[in-house]
């Protein structure tokens, strides 16, 4: 092993020690005091709209993994450089680590919930990391990386390997210890398991079989919780217990309201089927899901607070500072906009907003579905801007009429003969009146629809077809409950949702 490799390895292992120690020290403070999480949060906050859109389109829900991979790769490069540059009297490698620590500490200190303690993980991590770097390099601190024969100067290869493994194990143990400590002290699953959901006044009748057409390959009418798409800006899922939760309703109201979990759940709940959809869902995409939600009408609470006639928006804020701006008229027009506490018969899963989130039929999630919601400010669109609106997305986000072909799938190779073309269509709060399917440039054929139990959910559809040999393009379009056919014009997801017919190309042999 030459000096170049020794220096690079020492740099990488010491950087690992920095991250491990920082993770351990962040455990009793807060997850976003860890430099990796703090810097990640800051990067997410500052990512330009175009890059964000590109990331969601290409990585979908794996975007967070991609972010961490990029950050770790950058760290490895910096760490190699630090190892190469470190000298006894000119500690440029240490200086690089200090710079690293300053970035981490600065990011941590600018989190909204931070205090001076948020700098401690970065400072201690870098301190220990520099010590480890200099200890590992001691025998060769005076060499330059390209000096060829230094095996005689300093430790043997075996000694050095032992030191590296020791330091690496120390960093890994610190990191694992931090993870275990943090999950033990912050995890609210035990709290969630103890929640007893109130029963709705009028229990929802069992969902009729007729909502599911039982076509192989079609999306199920109800999406099971583990299969439900997840979209949020949180790098670490917020852990908010029912004891720590409370909601403040304020702003342009006559009386400010503060309500805790016991008070909220003592109220009369409703149970409703609502399909949530993400504005970033491309045509044919799967950022959409349907669940049975248990919750409390937002309208009632707003009426108790008494909203100003001038107000036209409710800015909801989550415990991790995500915000959504929901049109006030939508919350007040009698639809089932709610503060949800239950999803498909269970307390909300933690990643879907436990203990309380908003659900508003007919609006994309980014303007309405705030998870871990703790604050509702009654205000005006010309006074407040929500998280995604600041980043170039439309202030209002009504869901556009759309449909998806679930089966057959893209580029399937099929045998000629009878074929079921089937999928789902949605136009939340307007309902679906019809779906039509076209094969190549043929006639539009009416699809058979599953029963409609709510205009706030998607609806399954199926067409029986018979395809000849060759390549075929299948298209579908939906008509909403007002009689309007979805547009064929193709639009991108930015700024207010994709449009265009659903399309699948298949080959028949
Ligand atoms: N706190 C918080 N709530 C949030 C978001 C977020 O980033 N943070 N994203 C919204 C968006 S863009 C969507 S599409 C829905 C997704 O809800 P789900 O993850 O339960 O499917 O949550 C909304 N609520
Ligand atoms: Mo979304």
Short mmCIF file of C-alpha atoms and ligand atoms in Angstrom, two decimals:
data_model
loop_
_atom_site.label_atom_id
_atom_site.label_comp_id
_atom_site.label_asym_id
_atom_site.label_seq_id
_atom_site.Cartn_x
_atom_site.Cartn_y
_atom_site.Cartn_z
CA UNK A 1 0.00 0.00 0.00
CA UNK A 2 1.58 3.29 -1.12
CA UNK A 3 1.22 6.60 0.62
CA UNK A 4 -1.44 7.78 -1.79
CA UNK A 5 -3.77 4.93 -0.85
CA UNK A 6 -2.94 5.26 2.85
CA UNK A 7 -3.77 8.93 2.85
CA UNK A 8 -7.00 8.47 0.92
CA UNK A 9 -8.15 5.60 3.13
CA UNK A 10 -7.25 7.51 6.31
CA UNK A 11 -9.26 10.48 5.03
CA UNK A 12 -12.33 8.41 4.21
CA UNK A 13 -12.27 6.49 7.49
CA UNK A 14 -11.85 9.71 9.53
CA UNK A 15 -14.76 11.28 7.66
CA UNK A 16 -16.78 8.18 8.56
CA UNK A 17 -15.81 8.76 12.19
CA UNK A 18 -17.00 12.38 11.91
CA UNK A 19 -20.41 11.28 10.63
CA UNK A 20 -20.65 8.43 13.17
CA UNK A 21 -19.80 10.60 16.17
CA UNK A 22 -22.11 13.37 14.92
CA UNK A 23 -24.97 10.86 14.53
CA UNK A 24 -24.38 9.58 18.08
CA UNK A 25 -24.25 13.06 19.59
CA UNK A 26 -27.32 14.20 17.65
CA UNK A 27 -29.43 11.40 19.15
CA UNK A 28 -30.31 13.19 22.41
CA UNK A 29 -30.57 16.58 20.63
CA UNK A 30 -32.67 16.28 17.45
CA UNK A 31 -32.46 14.32 14.21
CA UNK A 32 -31.86 17.48 12.18
CA UNK A 33 -28.91 18.50 14.36
CA UNK A 34 -26.97 15.73 12.57
CA UNK A 35 -24.91 17.47 9.86
CA UNK A 36 -25.95 14.99 7.17
CA UNK A 37 -29.67 15.57 7.83
CA UNK A 38 -29.27 19.33 8.37
CA UNK A 39 -27.32 19.82 5.14
CA UNK A 40 -29.76 17.52 3.32
CA UNK A 41 -32.71 19.60 4.56
CA UNK A 42 -30.98 22.76 3.42
CA UNK A 43 -30.21 21.27 -0.01
CA UNK A 44 -33.87 20.23 -0.41
CA UNK A 45 -34.93 23.74 0.60
CA UNK A 46 -32.61 25.36 -1.94
CA UNK A 47 -32.98 22.96 -4.86
CA UNK A 48 -34.14 24.91 -7.91
CA UNK A 49 -37.54 24.00 -9.34
CA UNK A 50 -36.12 22.47 -12.52
CA UNK A 51 -33.77 20.13 -10.67
CA UNK A 52 -36.51 19.15 -8.21
CA UNK A 53 -38.87 18.30 -11.07
CA UNK A 54 -36.17 16.33 -12.85
CA UNK A 55 -35.41 14.41 -9.65
CA UNK A 56 -39.06 13.54 -8.98
CA UNK A 57 -39.57 12.47 -12.59
CA UNK A 58 -36.46 10.30 -12.71
CA UNK A 59 -36.20 8.96 -9.18
CA UNK A 60 -39.78 9.35 -7.93
CA UNK A 61 -40.00 8.39 -4.30
CA UNK A 62 -36.33 7.29 -4.28
CA UNK A 63 -35.31 10.97 -4.48
CA UNK A 64 -34.17 11.01 -0.84
CA UNK A 65 -31.91 7.99 -1.37
CA UNK A 66 -30.41 9.72 -4.38
CA UNK A 67 -29.80 12.90 -2.36
CA UNK A 68 -27.98 10.99 0.39
CA UNK A 69 -25.94 9.05 -2.18
CA UNK A 70 -24.83 12.30 -3.82
CA UNK A 71 -23.98 13.83 -0.43
CA UNK A 72 -21.97 10.77 0.61
CA UNK A 73 -20.10 10.77 -2.71
CA UNK A 74 -19.15 14.42 -2.23
CA UNK A 75 -18.03 13.57 1.33
CA UNK A 76 -15.80 10.76 0.05
CA UNK A 77 -14.09 13.11 -2.43
CA UNK A 78 -13.53 15.78 0.24
CA UNK A 79 -12.29 13.10 2.65
CA UNK A 80 -9.73 11.74 0.16
CA UNK A 81 -8.52 15.29 -0.42
CA UNK A 82 -8.23 15.88 3.34
CA UNK A 83 -6.10 12.75 3.71
CA UNK A 84 -3.83 13.82 0.85
CA UNK A 85 -3.35 17.36 2.11
CA UNK A 86 -2.68 16.79 5.80
CA UNK A 87 0.89 17.62 7.00
CA UNK A 88 2.35 17.88 10.49
CA UNK A 89 2.80 21.63 10.40
CA UNK A 90 0.49 22.52 7.53
CA UNK A 91 -2.75 20.73 8.49
CA UNK A 92 -4.73 21.50 5.34
CA UNK A 93 -6.67 18.27 5.70
CA UNK A 94 -7.80 19.24 9.20
CA UNK A 95 -8.73 22.65 7.83
CA UNK A 96 -10.89 20.96 5.20
CA UNK A 97 -12.65 18.95 7.92
CA UNK A 98 -13.20 22.15 9.91
CA UNK A 99 -14.77 23.73 6.83
CA UNK A 100 -16.95 20.64 6.53
CA UNK A 101 -17.95 21.05 10.19
CA UNK A 102 -18.78 24.73 9.71
CA UNK A 103 -21.14 23.89 6.85
CA UNK A 104 -22.79 21.18 8.97
CA UNK A 105 -23.08 23.37 12.07
CA UNK A 106 -24.39 26.33 10.07
CA UNK A 107 -27.04 24.16 8.42
CA UNK A 108 -28.04 22.72 11.81
CA UNK A 109 -28.18 26.14 13.48
CA UNK A 110 -30.52 27.48 10.81
CA UNK A 111 -33.18 24.77 11.32
CA UNK A 112 -36.29 26.53 12.61
CA UNK A 113 -36.45 24.52 15.83
CA UNK A 114 -32.72 24.83 16.57
CA UNK A 115 -30.81 26.07 19.61
CA UNK A 116 -27.02 26.41 20.11
CA UNK A 117 -26.86 22.69 20.99
CA UNK A 118 -27.53 21.90 17.31
CA UNK A 119 -23.89 22.80 16.54
CA UNK A 120 -22.54 20.23 19.02
CA UNK A 121 -22.76 17.12 16.77
CA UNK A 122 -20.78 18.81 13.97
CA UNK A 123 -18.18 20.30 16.34
CA UNK A 124 -17.56 17.12 18.33
CA UNK A 125 -17.64 14.97 15.19
CA UNK A 126 -15.01 17.09 13.44
CA UNK A 127 -12.88 17.27 16.60
CA UNK A 128 -12.75 13.49 16.94
CA UNK A 129 -12.36 13.06 13.17
CA UNK A 130 -9.28 15.30 13.02
CA UNK A 131 -7.74 13.38 15.94
CA UNK A 132 -8.33 10.09 14.11
CA UNK A 133 -6.95 11.46 10.83
CA UNK A 134 -3.70 12.61 12.45
CA UNK A 135 -3.36 9.39 14.44
CA UNK A 136 -3.78 7.28 11.30
CA UNK A 137 -1.33 9.39 9.33
CA UNK A 138 1.24 9.96 12.07
CA UNK A 139 3.93 7.73 10.58
CA UNK A 140 3.65 9.42 7.18
CA UNK A 141 2.51 12.93 8.11
CA UNK A 142 5.70 14.45 6.67
CA UNK A 143 5.57 12.60 3.38
CA UNK A 144 3.92 13.81 0.23
CA UNK A 145 1.51 11.40 -1.45
CA UNK A 146 3.69 10.82 -4.48
CA UNK A 147 6.82 9.85 -2.53
CA UNK A 148 7.45 6.28 -3.64
CA UNK A 149 9.26 4.32 -0.93
CA UNK A 150 8.14 5.04 2.57
CA UNK A 151 7.22 1.61 3.78
CA UNK A 152 10.29 1.81 5.96
CA UNK A 153 9.21 5.13 7.42
CA UNK A 154 6.44 4.39 9.86
CA UNK A 155 4.10 1.53 10.48
CA UNK A 156 3.94 -1.65 8.49
CA UNK A 157 1.08 -2.38 6.19
CA UNK A 158 -0.41 -4.74 8.76
CA UNK A 159 -0.25 -2.18 11.59
CA UNK A 160 -1.85 0.45 9.40
CA UNK A 161 -4.65 -1.88 8.31
CA UNK A 162 -5.36 -2.70 11.95
CA UNK A 163 -5.58 0.99 12.83
CA UNK A 164 -7.90 1.64 9.87
CA UNK A 165 -10.23 -1.21 10.79
CA UNK A 166 -10.25 -0.06 14.42
CA UNK A 167 -11.12 3.52 13.52
CA UNK A 168 -13.73 2.38 10.97
CA UNK A 169 -15.37 0.08 13.52
CA UNK A 170 -15.43 2.91 16.04
CA UNK A 171 -17.19 5.20 13.54
CA UNK A 172 -19.68 2.51 12.55
CA UNK A 173 -20.49 1.66 16.18
CA UNK A 174 -21.01 5.33 17.00
CA UNK A 175 -23.33 5.66 14.00
CA UNK A 176 -25.33 2.52 14.87
CA UNK A 177 -25.49 3.56 18.52
CA UNK A 178 -26.85 6.92 17.48
CA UNK A 179 -29.51 5.32 15.28
CA UNK A 180 -30.67 2.95 18.02
CA UNK A 181 -30.64 5.68 20.67
CA UNK A 182 -32.57 8.07 18.45
CA UNK A 183 -35.17 5.53 17.38
CA UNK A 184 -35.68 4.49 21.00
CA UNK A 185 -36.12 8.01 22.28
CA UNK A 186 -38.06 9.54 19.38
CA UNK A 187 -40.04 6.78 17.78
CA UNK A 188 -43.75 7.27 18.37
CA UNK A 189 -44.88 3.78 17.25
CA UNK A 190 -45.67 2.79 20.84
CA UNK A 191 -47.75 5.93 21.24
CA UNK A 192 -49.47 5.18 17.92
CA UNK A 193 -50.23 1.59 18.98
CA UNK A 194 -52.07 2.96 22.02
CA UNK A 195 -54.35 5.32 20.12
CA UNK A 196 -57.98 4.32 20.27
CA UNK A 197 -59.80 5.81 17.32
CA UNK A 198 -63.27 7.22 17.99
CA UNK A 199 -66.16 5.62 16.15
CA UNK A 200 -67.92 7.70 13.49
CA UNK A 201 -71.53 8.65 14.18
CA UNK A 202 -72.59 6.93 10.99
CA UNK A 203 -70.19 4.12 10.16
CA UNK A 204 -69.37 3.90 6.48
CA UNK A 205 -71.17 0.88 5.01
CA UNK A 206 -68.74 -1.81 3.86
CA UNK A 207 -67.30 -0.88 0.48
CA UNK A 208 -69.40 -2.83 -2.05
CA UNK A 209 -67.72 -5.50 -4.16
CA UNK A 210 -69.06 -3.70 -7.21
CA UNK A 211 -66.39 -0.99 -6.84
CA UNK A 212 -63.85 -3.61 -7.91
CA UNK A 213 -64.23 -5.05 -11.40
CA UNK A 214 -61.93 -7.98 -10.53
CA UNK A 215 -59.90 -7.60 -13.70
CA UNK A 216 -56.44 -9.16 -13.35
CA UNK A 217 -53.81 -6.40 -13.22
CA UNK A 218 -56.19 -3.54 -12.35
CA UNK A 219 -55.47 -1.20 -9.41
CA UNK A 220 -57.47 -2.18 -6.30
CA UNK A 221 -60.24 0.27 -5.38
CA UNK A 222 -58.80 0.77 -1.88
CA UNK A 223 -55.06 1.19 -1.55
CA UNK A 224 -53.62 -0.67 1.44
CA UNK A 225 -51.60 1.57 3.78
CA UNK A 226 -48.22 -0.05 3.05
CA UNK A 227 -48.83 0.41 -0.71
CA UNK A 228 -49.92 4.04 -0.46
CA UNK A 229 -47.56 6.46 -2.24
CA UNK A 230 -45.54 8.76 -0.03
CA UNK A 231 -44.47 12.28 -0.96
CA UNK A 232 -43.00 14.82 1.43
CA UNK A 233 -39.96 16.98 2.00
CA UNK A 234 -39.00 15.27 5.28
CA UNK A 235 -35.61 13.52 5.24
CA UNK A 236 -36.44 12.05 8.64
CA UNK A 237 -40.10 11.24 9.25
CA UNK A 238 -41.37 13.59 11.99
CA UNK A 239 -42.10 11.79 15.25
CA UNK A 240 -44.94 13.68 16.88
CA UNK A 241 -46.80 11.99 19.71
CA UNK A 242 -50.47 12.54 20.50
CA UNK A 243 -49.31 14.13 23.79
CA UNK A 244 -47.14 16.66 21.99
CA UNK A 245 -49.67 17.41 19.25
CA UNK A 246 -51.86 20.44 19.35
CA UNK A 247 -53.40 22.62 16.67
CA UNK A 248 -53.63 26.38 16.65
CA UNK A 249 -56.21 28.09 14.45
CA UNK A 250 -55.49 31.79 14.17
CA UNK A 251 -55.03 34.72 11.82
CA UNK A 252 -58.12 36.38 10.35
CA UNK A 253 -60.53 34.90 12.90
CA UNK A 254 -62.73 36.24 15.68
CA UNK A 255 -61.49 33.76 18.28
CA UNK A 256 -58.21 31.92 18.21
CA UNK A 257 -58.62 28.18 18.84
CA UNK A 258 -56.13 25.79 20.40
CA UNK A 259 -57.08 22.14 20.50
CA UNK A 260 -55.18 19.07 21.71
CA UNK A 261 -55.53 15.46 20.59
CA UNK A 262 -57.93 14.43 23.36
CA UNK A 263 -60.15 17.42 22.61
CA UNK A 264 -60.08 16.79 18.88
CA UNK A 265 -60.92 13.09 19.16
CA UNK A 266 -63.72 13.82 21.65
CA UNK A 267 -65.55 15.50 18.75
CA UNK A 268 -67.88 13.72 16.32
CA UNK A 269 -65.79 12.09 13.56
CA UNK A 270 -66.77 11.32 9.98
CA UNK A 271 -65.49 8.48 7.82
CA UNK A 272 -65.04 9.02 4.09
CA UNK A 273 -63.43 7.50 1.01
CA UNK A 274 -61.10 10.02 -0.63
CA UNK A 275 -58.50 9.56 -3.38
CA UNK A 276 -55.34 11.61 -2.78
CA UNK A 277 -53.24 12.60 -5.77
CA UNK A 278 -49.89 14.31 -6.20
CA UNK A 279 -49.52 17.17 -8.65
CA UNK A 280 -46.20 15.60 -9.70
CA UNK A 281 -47.96 12.47 -10.91
CA UNK A 282 -47.16 12.20 -14.62
CA UNK A 283 -49.68 10.67 -17.06
CA UNK A 284 -49.67 6.95 -16.30
CA UNK A 285 -47.89 7.53 -12.96
CA UNK A 286 -48.64 6.00 -9.58
CA UNK A 287 -48.48 8.97 -7.17
CA UNK A 288 -52.15 8.48 -6.35
CA UNK A 289 -54.01 6.32 -3.85
CA UNK A 290 -57.46 5.77 -2.36
CA UNK A 291 -58.16 5.28 1.34
CA UNK A 292 -60.91 5.37 3.94
CA UNK A 293 -60.16 8.35 6.17
CA UNK A 294 -61.50 9.02 9.66
CA UNK A 295 -61.43 12.65 10.66
CA UNK A 296 -63.08 15.84 11.81
CA UNK A 297 -64.61 18.43 9.47
CA UNK A 298 -62.35 21.48 9.18
CA UNK A 299 -65.38 23.61 8.38
CA UNK A 300 -66.82 23.17 11.89
CA UNK A 301 -63.60 24.33 13.54
CA UNK A 302 -63.28 27.31 11.20
CA UNK A 303 -66.89 28.27 11.95
CA UNK A 304 -66.17 28.08 15.68
CA UNK A 305 -63.17 30.37 15.16
CA UNK A 306 -65.26 32.74 13.02
CA UNK A 307 -63.43 33.60 9.80
CA UNK A 308 -63.13 37.14 8.43
CA UNK A 309 -65.11 37.88 5.27
CA UNK A 310 -61.86 39.15 3.66
CA UNK A 311 -59.95 35.91 4.11
CA UNK A 312 -59.61 33.53 1.15
CA UNK A 313 -56.91 31.01 2.16
CA UNK A 314 -55.92 28.75 5.01
CA UNK A 315 -52.16 28.31 5.37
CA UNK A 316 -51.52 25.00 7.11
CA UNK A 317 -48.11 24.29 8.62
CA UNK A 318 -46.61 20.97 9.66
CA UNK A 319 -44.34 20.33 12.61
CA UNK A 320 -41.42 20.28 10.14
CA UNK A 321 -42.41 23.57 8.52
CA UNK A 322 -43.97 22.38 5.29
CA UNK A 323 -46.83 24.68 4.33
CA UNK A 324 -49.86 24.38 2.07
CA UNK A 325 -52.28 27.13 1.01
CA UNK A 326 -55.86 25.87 0.69
CA UNK A 327 -58.65 28.02 -0.78
CA UNK A 328 -61.03 28.89 2.06
CA UNK A 329 -64.13 28.43 -0.12
CA UNK A 330 -63.14 24.82 -0.77
CA UNK A 331 -62.84 24.16 2.97
CA UNK A 332 -66.21 25.80 3.61
CA UNK A 333 -68.33 24.55 0.68
CA UNK A 334 -69.54 21.44 2.49
CA UNK A 335 -67.26 18.81 1.00
CA UNK A 336 -65.55 16.46 3.44
CA UNK A 337 -62.36 18.44 4.09
CA UNK A 338 -61.04 17.00 7.33
CA UNK A 339 -58.38 16.75 9.96
CA UNK A 340 -57.78 13.03 9.56
CA UNK A 341 -56.58 10.76 12.37
CA UNK A 342 -57.39 7.37 10.82
CA UNK A 343 -56.49 5.69 7.52
CA UNK A 344 -58.16 2.43 6.48
CA UNK A 345 -59.20 1.64 10.03
CA UNK A 346 -55.85 2.34 11.71
CA UNK A 347 -54.34 5.44 13.27
CA UNK A 348 -52.50 7.33 10.52
CA UNK A 349 -49.22 5.59 9.68
CA UNK A 350 -46.34 7.77 10.91
CA UNK A 351 -45.13 8.52 7.38
CA UNK A 352 -48.65 9.51 6.35
CA UNK A 353 -48.90 12.21 9.01
CA UNK A 354 -49.48 10.69 12.46
CA UNK A 355 -51.17 11.88 14.58
CA UNK A 356 -53.16 14.38 12.46
CA UNK A 357 -53.14 15.41 8.80
CA UNK A 358 -55.41 17.26 6.40
CA UNK A 359 -57.41 15.54 3.66
CA UNK A 360 -59.34 17.70 1.18
CA UNK A 361 -61.28 16.01 -1.64
CA UNK A 362 -60.62 17.54 -5.04
CA UNK A 363 -57.27 19.27 -4.45
CA UNK A 364 -53.76 18.01 -5.12
CA UNK A 365 -51.80 17.12 -1.98
CA UNK A 366 -49.36 20.03 -2.17
CA UNK A 367 -52.12 22.60 -1.54
CA UNK A 368 -54.19 20.63 0.92
CA UNK A 369 -52.94 17.39 2.45
CA UNK A 370 -50.55 18.70 5.14
CA UNK A 371 -49.23 15.82 7.26
CA UNK A 372 -48.19 16.29 10.91
CA UNK A 373 -50.29 19.49 10.79
CA UNK A 374 -50.04 21.76 13.84
CA UNK A 375 -51.12 25.20 12.66
CA UNK A 376 -53.90 26.70 10.53
CA UNK A 377 -53.62 30.36 9.74
CA UNK A 378 -56.63 31.99 8.13
CA UNK A 379 -55.18 34.50 5.67
CA UNK A 380 -55.20 35.67 2.05
CA UNK A 381 -53.49 34.43 -1.12
CA UNK A 382 -52.02 37.91 -1.60
CA UNK A 383 -50.45 37.82 1.88
CA UNK A 384 -49.02 34.34 2.29
CA UNK A 385 -47.21 31.91 -0.02
CA UNK A 386 -47.00 28.19 0.65
CA UNK A 387 -43.96 25.93 0.26
CA UNK A 388 -44.41 24.83 -3.37
CA UNK A 389 -45.95 28.10 -4.53
CA UNK A 390 -42.70 29.83 -3.54
CA UNK A 391 -40.96 27.32 -5.80
CA UNK A 392 -42.97 28.08 -8.90
CA UNK A 393 -46.00 25.80 -8.60
CA UNK A 394 -49.49 27.19 -8.93
CA UNK A 395 -51.09 28.70 -5.81
CA UNK A 396 -54.32 26.79 -6.38
CA UNK A 397 -54.30 23.11 -7.21
CA UNK A 398 -57.66 21.61 -8.23
CA UNK A 399 -57.22 18.02 -9.43
CA UNK A 400 -57.53 17.61 -13.20
CA UNK A 401 -59.69 14.90 -14.75
CA UNK A 402 -57.42 12.00 -15.70
CA UNK A 403 -57.22 8.27 -16.17
CA UNK A 404 -54.69 5.48 -16.29
CA UNK A 405 -54.49 2.20 -18.19
CA UNK A 406 -53.40 -0.43 -15.65
CA UNK A 407 -53.62 -3.42 -17.94
CA UNK A 408 -52.17 -4.31 -20.38
CA UNK A 409 -48.87 -2.74 -19.40
CA UNK A 410 -46.50 -0.78 -21.66
CA UNK A 411 -44.75 -2.91 -24.28
CA UNK A 412 -46.51 -6.09 -23.18
CA UNK A 413 -46.32 -8.89 -25.70
CA UNK A 414 -49.83 -10.32 -26.01
CA UNK A 415 -51.42 -13.17 -27.86
CA UNK A 416 -54.23 -12.26 -30.25
CA UNK A 417 -57.75 -12.89 -29.04
CA UNK A 418 -60.06 -11.31 -26.43
CA UNK A 419 -58.34 -8.79 -24.19
CA UNK A 420 -59.43 -6.70 -21.21
CA UNK A 421 -58.20 -3.11 -21.29
CA UNK A 422 -58.77 -1.69 -17.83
CA UNK A 423 -57.70 0.94 -15.36
CA UNK A 424 -58.85 3.76 -13.11
CA UNK A 425 -60.14 7.28 -13.77
CA UNK A 426 -60.48 10.20 -11.38
CA UNK A 427 -61.90 13.70 -11.10
CA UNK A 428 -62.21 14.08 -7.35
CA UNK A 429 -65.33 15.90 -6.16
CA UNK A 430 -66.78 15.99 -9.68
CA UNK A 431 -66.92 12.23 -10.15
CA UNK A 432 -66.42 10.15 -13.29
CA UNK A 433 -69.28 9.85 -15.76
CA UNK A 434 -67.58 7.97 -18.59
CA UNK A 435 -64.34 6.50 -19.85
CA UNK A 436 -63.64 5.77 -23.48
CA UNK A 437 -60.93 3.69 -25.10
CA UNK A 438 -59.45 3.95 -28.57
CA UNK A 439 -57.27 1.35 -30.30
CA UNK A 440 -54.91 3.00 -32.80
CA UNK A 441 -57.06 5.43 -34.79
CA UNK A 442 -60.30 3.49 -34.40
CA UNK A 443 -63.64 4.44 -32.88
CA UNK A 444 -63.81 5.51 -29.23
CA UNK A 445 -65.42 2.66 -27.29
CA UNK A 446 -67.42 3.21 -24.08
CA UNK A 447 -65.88 1.48 -21.07
CA UNK A 448 -67.94 -0.34 -18.46
CA UNK A 449 -67.57 1.47 -15.12
CA UNK A 450 -67.44 0.04 -11.61
CA UNK A 451 -70.07 1.36 -9.21
CA UNK A 452 -69.57 4.84 -7.87
CA UNK A 453 -69.82 5.08 -4.09
CA UNK A 454 -68.25 8.53 -3.86
CA UNK A 455 -67.48 11.32 -6.30
CA UNK A 456 -64.30 11.94 -4.26
CA UNK A 457 -62.60 8.73 -5.37
CA UNK A 458 -61.29 7.15 -8.51
CA UNK A 459 -63.42 4.67 -10.45
CA UNK A 460 -62.38 1.48 -12.19
CA UNK A 461 -63.23 0.91 -15.86
CA UNK A 462 -62.86 -1.89 -18.38
CA UNK A 463 -63.24 -2.42 -22.12
CA UNK A 464 -63.28 -5.81 -23.77
CA UNK A 465 -61.33 -5.75 -26.97
CA UNK A 466 -59.91 -8.02 -29.63
CA UNK A 467 -56.57 -7.02 -31.07
CA UNK A 468 -55.11 -8.17 -34.35
CA UNK A 469 -51.49 -9.11 -34.82
CA UNK A 470 -49.02 -6.23 -34.76
CA UNK A 471 -48.18 -3.17 -32.74
CA UNK A 472 -51.07 -1.20 -31.20
CA UNK A 473 -51.51 2.05 -29.32
CA UNK A 474 -54.26 2.01 -26.70
CA UNK A 475 -55.64 5.34 -25.50
CA UNK A 476 -58.10 6.22 -22.76
CA UNK A 477 -59.90 9.42 -21.81
CA UNK A 478 -62.31 10.22 -19.02
CA UNK A 479 -65.38 12.44 -18.74
CA UNK A 480 -66.07 13.99 -15.35
CA UNK A 481 -69.40 14.31 -13.55
CA UNK A 482 -70.04 17.72 -15.10
CA UNK A 483 -69.86 16.21 -18.59
CA UNK A 484 -66.46 17.64 -19.47
CA UNK A 485 -64.05 15.37 -21.34
CA UNK A 486 -60.42 15.49 -20.22
CA UNK A 487 -58.18 17.43 -22.56
CA UNK A 488 -55.95 15.67 -25.09
CA UNK A 489 -53.42 18.52 -24.85
CA UNK A 490 -50.26 17.24 -23.23
CA UNK A 491 -49.01 19.32 -20.33
CA UNK A 492 -46.14 18.74 -17.96
CA UNK A 493 -46.72 18.39 -14.21
CA UNK A 494 -45.41 21.91 -13.52
CA UNK A 495 -47.07 24.23 -12.56
CA UNK A 496 -50.48 22.69 -11.83
CA UNK A 497 -50.63 19.04 -12.93
CA UNK A 498 -50.16 16.92 -16.06
CA UNK A 499 -52.78 16.55 -18.80
CA UNK A 500 -53.18 14.31 -21.83
CA UNK A 501 -54.79 10.99 -22.68
CA UNK A 502 -53.52 7.80 -21.07
CA UNK A 503 -51.56 5.73 -23.56
CA UNK A 504 -50.06 2.25 -23.72
CA UNK A 505 -48.28 0.60 -26.62
CA UNK A 506 -48.45 -3.20 -26.92
CA UNK A 507 -47.37 -5.90 -29.34
CA UNK A 508 -49.71 -8.72 -30.38
CA UNK A 509 -48.39 -11.96 -31.84
N1 LIG B 1 -45.74 17.89 6.23
C1 LIG B 1 -45.88 17.66 4.91
N2 LIG B 1 -47.09 17.34 4.42
C2 LIG B 1 -47.25 17.09 3.11
C3 LIG B 1 -46.17 17.17 2.22
C4 LIG B 1 -44.90 17.51 2.77
O1 LIG B 1 -43.89 17.61 2.05
N3 LIG B 1 -44.79 17.74 4.11
N4 LIG B 1 -46.35 16.90 0.88
C5 LIG B 1 -47.71 17.00 0.34
C6 LIG B 1 -47.83 16.37 -0.96
S1 LIG B 1 -47.02 17.15 -2.23
C7 LIG B 1 -48.61 15.26 -1.18
S2 LIG B 1 -48.91 14.73 -2.75
C8 LIG B 1 -49.23 14.53 -0.05
C9 LIG B 1 -48.87 13.06 -0.07
O2 LIG B 1 -49.42 12.41 1.03
P1 LIG B 1 -48.99 10.91 1.33
O3 LIG B 1 -47.48 10.91 1.48
O4 LIG B 1 -49.70 10.48 2.56
O5 LIG B 1 -49.40 10.10 0.13
O6 LIG B 1 -48.83 15.07 1.20
C10 LIG B 1 -48.77 16.46 1.27
N5 LIG B 1 -48.50 16.79 2.65
MO1 LIG B 2 -47.59 16.11 -4.11
#
